[in-house]
mmCIF file of C-alpha atoms in Angstrom:
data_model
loop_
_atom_site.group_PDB
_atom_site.id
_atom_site.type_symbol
_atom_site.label_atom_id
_atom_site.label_comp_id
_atom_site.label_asym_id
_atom_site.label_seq_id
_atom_site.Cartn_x
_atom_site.Cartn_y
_atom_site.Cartn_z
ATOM 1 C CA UNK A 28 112.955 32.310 98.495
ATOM 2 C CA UNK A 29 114.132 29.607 100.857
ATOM 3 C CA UNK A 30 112.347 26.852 102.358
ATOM 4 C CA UNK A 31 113.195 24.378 104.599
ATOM 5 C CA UNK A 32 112.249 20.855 105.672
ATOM 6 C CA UNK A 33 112.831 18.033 107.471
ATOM 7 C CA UNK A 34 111.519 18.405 110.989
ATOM 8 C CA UNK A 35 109.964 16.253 113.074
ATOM 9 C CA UNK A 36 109.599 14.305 116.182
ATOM 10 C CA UNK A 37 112.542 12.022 117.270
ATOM 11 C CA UNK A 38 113.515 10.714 120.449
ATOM 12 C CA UNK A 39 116.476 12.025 122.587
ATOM 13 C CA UNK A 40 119.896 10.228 120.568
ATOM 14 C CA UNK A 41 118.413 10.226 117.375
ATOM 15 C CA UNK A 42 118.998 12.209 113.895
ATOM 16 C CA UNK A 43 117.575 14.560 111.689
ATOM 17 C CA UNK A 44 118.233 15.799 108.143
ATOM 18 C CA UNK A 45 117.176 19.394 107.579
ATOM 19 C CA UNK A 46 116.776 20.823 103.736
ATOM 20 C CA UNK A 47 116.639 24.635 102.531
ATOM 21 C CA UNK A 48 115.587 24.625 99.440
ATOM 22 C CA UNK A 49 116.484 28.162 97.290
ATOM 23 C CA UNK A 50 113.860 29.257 94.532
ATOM 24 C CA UNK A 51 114.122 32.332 92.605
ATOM 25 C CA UNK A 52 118.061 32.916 92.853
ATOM 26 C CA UNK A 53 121.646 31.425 93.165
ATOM 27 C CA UNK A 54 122.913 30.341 96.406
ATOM 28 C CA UNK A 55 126.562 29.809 94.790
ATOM 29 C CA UNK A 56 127.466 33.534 96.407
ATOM 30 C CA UNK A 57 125.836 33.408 99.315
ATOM 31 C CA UNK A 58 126.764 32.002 102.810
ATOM 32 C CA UNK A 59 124.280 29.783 103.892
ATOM 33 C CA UNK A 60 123.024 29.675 107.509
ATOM 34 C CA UNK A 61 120.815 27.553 109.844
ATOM 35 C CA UNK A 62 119.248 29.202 113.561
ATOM 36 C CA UNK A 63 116.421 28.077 115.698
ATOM 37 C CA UNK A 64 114.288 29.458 118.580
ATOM 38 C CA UNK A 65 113.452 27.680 121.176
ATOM 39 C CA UNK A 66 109.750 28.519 122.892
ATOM 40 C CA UNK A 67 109.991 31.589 124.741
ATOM 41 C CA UNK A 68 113.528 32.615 123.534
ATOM 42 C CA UNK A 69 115.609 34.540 121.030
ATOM 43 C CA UNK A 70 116.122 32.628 117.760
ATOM 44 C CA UNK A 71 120.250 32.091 117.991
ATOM 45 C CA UNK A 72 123.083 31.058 115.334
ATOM 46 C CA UNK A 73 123.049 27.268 114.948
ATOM 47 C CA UNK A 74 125.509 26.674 111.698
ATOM 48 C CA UNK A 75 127.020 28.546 108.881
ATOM 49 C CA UNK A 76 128.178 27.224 105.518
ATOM 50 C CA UNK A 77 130.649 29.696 102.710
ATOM 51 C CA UNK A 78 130.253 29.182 99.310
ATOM 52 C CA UNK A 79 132.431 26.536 98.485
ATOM 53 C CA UNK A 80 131.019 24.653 101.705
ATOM 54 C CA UNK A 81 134.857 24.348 102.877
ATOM 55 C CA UNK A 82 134.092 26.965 105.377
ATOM 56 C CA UNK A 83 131.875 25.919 108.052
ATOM 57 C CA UNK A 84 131.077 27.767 111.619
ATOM 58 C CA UNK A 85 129.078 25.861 114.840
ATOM 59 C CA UNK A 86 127.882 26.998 117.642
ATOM 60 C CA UNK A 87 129.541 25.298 120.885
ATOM 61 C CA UNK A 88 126.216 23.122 121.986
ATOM 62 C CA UNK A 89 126.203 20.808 118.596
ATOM 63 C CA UNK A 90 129.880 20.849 117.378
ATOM 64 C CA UNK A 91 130.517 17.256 116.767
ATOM 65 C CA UNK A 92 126.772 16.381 116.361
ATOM 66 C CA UNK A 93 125.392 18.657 113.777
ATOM 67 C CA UNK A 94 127.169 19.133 110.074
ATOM 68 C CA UNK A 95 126.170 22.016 107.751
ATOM 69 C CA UNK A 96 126.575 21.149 104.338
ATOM 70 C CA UNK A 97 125.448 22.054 100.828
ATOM 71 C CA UNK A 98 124.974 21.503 97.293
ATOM 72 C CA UNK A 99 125.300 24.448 95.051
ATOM 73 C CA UNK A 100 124.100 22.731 91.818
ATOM 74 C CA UNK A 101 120.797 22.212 93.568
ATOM 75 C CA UNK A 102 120.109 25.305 95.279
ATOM 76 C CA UNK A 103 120.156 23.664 98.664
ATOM 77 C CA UNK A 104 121.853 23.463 101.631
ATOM 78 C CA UNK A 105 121.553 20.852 104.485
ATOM 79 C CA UNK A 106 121.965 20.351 108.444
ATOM 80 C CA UNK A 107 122.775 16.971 109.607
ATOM 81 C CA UNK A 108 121.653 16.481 113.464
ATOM 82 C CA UNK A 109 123.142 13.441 115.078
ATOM 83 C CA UNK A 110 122.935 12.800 118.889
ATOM 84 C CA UNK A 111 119.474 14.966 119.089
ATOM 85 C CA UNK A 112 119.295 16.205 122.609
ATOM 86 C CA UNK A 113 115.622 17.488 124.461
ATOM 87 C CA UNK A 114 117.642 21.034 124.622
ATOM 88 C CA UNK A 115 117.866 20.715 120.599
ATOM 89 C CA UNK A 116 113.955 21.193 120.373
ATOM 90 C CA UNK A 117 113.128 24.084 118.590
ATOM 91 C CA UNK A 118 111.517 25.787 115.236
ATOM 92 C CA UNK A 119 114.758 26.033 112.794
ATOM 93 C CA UNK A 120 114.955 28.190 110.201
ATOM 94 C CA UNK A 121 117.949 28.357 106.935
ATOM 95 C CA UNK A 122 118.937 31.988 106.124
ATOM 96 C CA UNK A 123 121.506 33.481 103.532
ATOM 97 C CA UNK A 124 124.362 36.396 103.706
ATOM 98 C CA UNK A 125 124.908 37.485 99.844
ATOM 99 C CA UNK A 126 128.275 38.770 99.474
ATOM 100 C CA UNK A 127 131.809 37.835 100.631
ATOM 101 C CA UNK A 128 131.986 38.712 104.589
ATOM 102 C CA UNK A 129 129.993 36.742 106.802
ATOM 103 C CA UNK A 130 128.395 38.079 109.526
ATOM 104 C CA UNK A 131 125.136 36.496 111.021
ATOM 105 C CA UNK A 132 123.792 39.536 112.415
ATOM 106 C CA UNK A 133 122.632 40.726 108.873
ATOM 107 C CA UNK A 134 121.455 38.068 107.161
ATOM 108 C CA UNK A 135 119.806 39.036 103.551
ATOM 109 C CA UNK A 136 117.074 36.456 103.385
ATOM 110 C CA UNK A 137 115.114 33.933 106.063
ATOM 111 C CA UNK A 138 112.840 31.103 105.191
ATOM 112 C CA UNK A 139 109.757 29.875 107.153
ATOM 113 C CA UNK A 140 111.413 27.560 109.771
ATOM 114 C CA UNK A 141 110.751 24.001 110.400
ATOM 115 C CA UNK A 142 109.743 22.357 113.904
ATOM 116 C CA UNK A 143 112.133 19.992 115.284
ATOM 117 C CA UNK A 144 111.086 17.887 118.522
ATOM 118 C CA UNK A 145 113.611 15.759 120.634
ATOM 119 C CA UNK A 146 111.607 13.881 123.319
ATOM 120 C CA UNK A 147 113.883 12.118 126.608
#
């Protein structure tokens, strides 16, 4: 079971940490993912994390601001968000890919999301 955390309400050039919090299983083989939706829109691909959290993947609107990270000895993986932008605003949620080939269009597990807010 994942969970995440961190949201909340920050003004436009500000910074977020984000938490996913695994319960009830090992992350250690899993990649680890983070996507948000935006009101009215798809949910998309934000940032991906491997196992060894060498490998890392970013979609082209937050390379350079966001950094997916994680910490297999606690169960968690993170999402740093520097240089919050309005356009950033959206519910995010962490998912995980058992297994050894990533691909995020079949992710194995999805936690409840968490609302992030950029005002201008």
């Amino acid at each position: 079971q994942l969970q995440a955390s961190g949201g909340g309400l920050v003004q436009a050039g500000g910074f977020l940490r984000l938490s996913c919090a695994a319960s009830g299983g090992t992350i250690r083989f899993s990649y680890m993912a983070w996507f948000r939706q935006a009101p009215g829109k798809e949910r998309d691909f934000v940032a991906a994390v491997g196992w060894s959290g060498i490998w890392t993947s970013y979609v082209d609107s937050v390379k350079g601001r966001f950094t997916v990270s994680r910490d297999n000895s606690k169960n968690t993986v993170y999402l740093q968000m520097n240089s919050l932008k309005p356009e950033d605003t959206a519910v995010y949620y962490c998912a995980a890919k058992k297994g050894a080939i990533w691909n995020r269009d079949e992710m194995d597990d999805w936690g409840k999301g968490t609302q992030v807010t950029v005002s201008s």
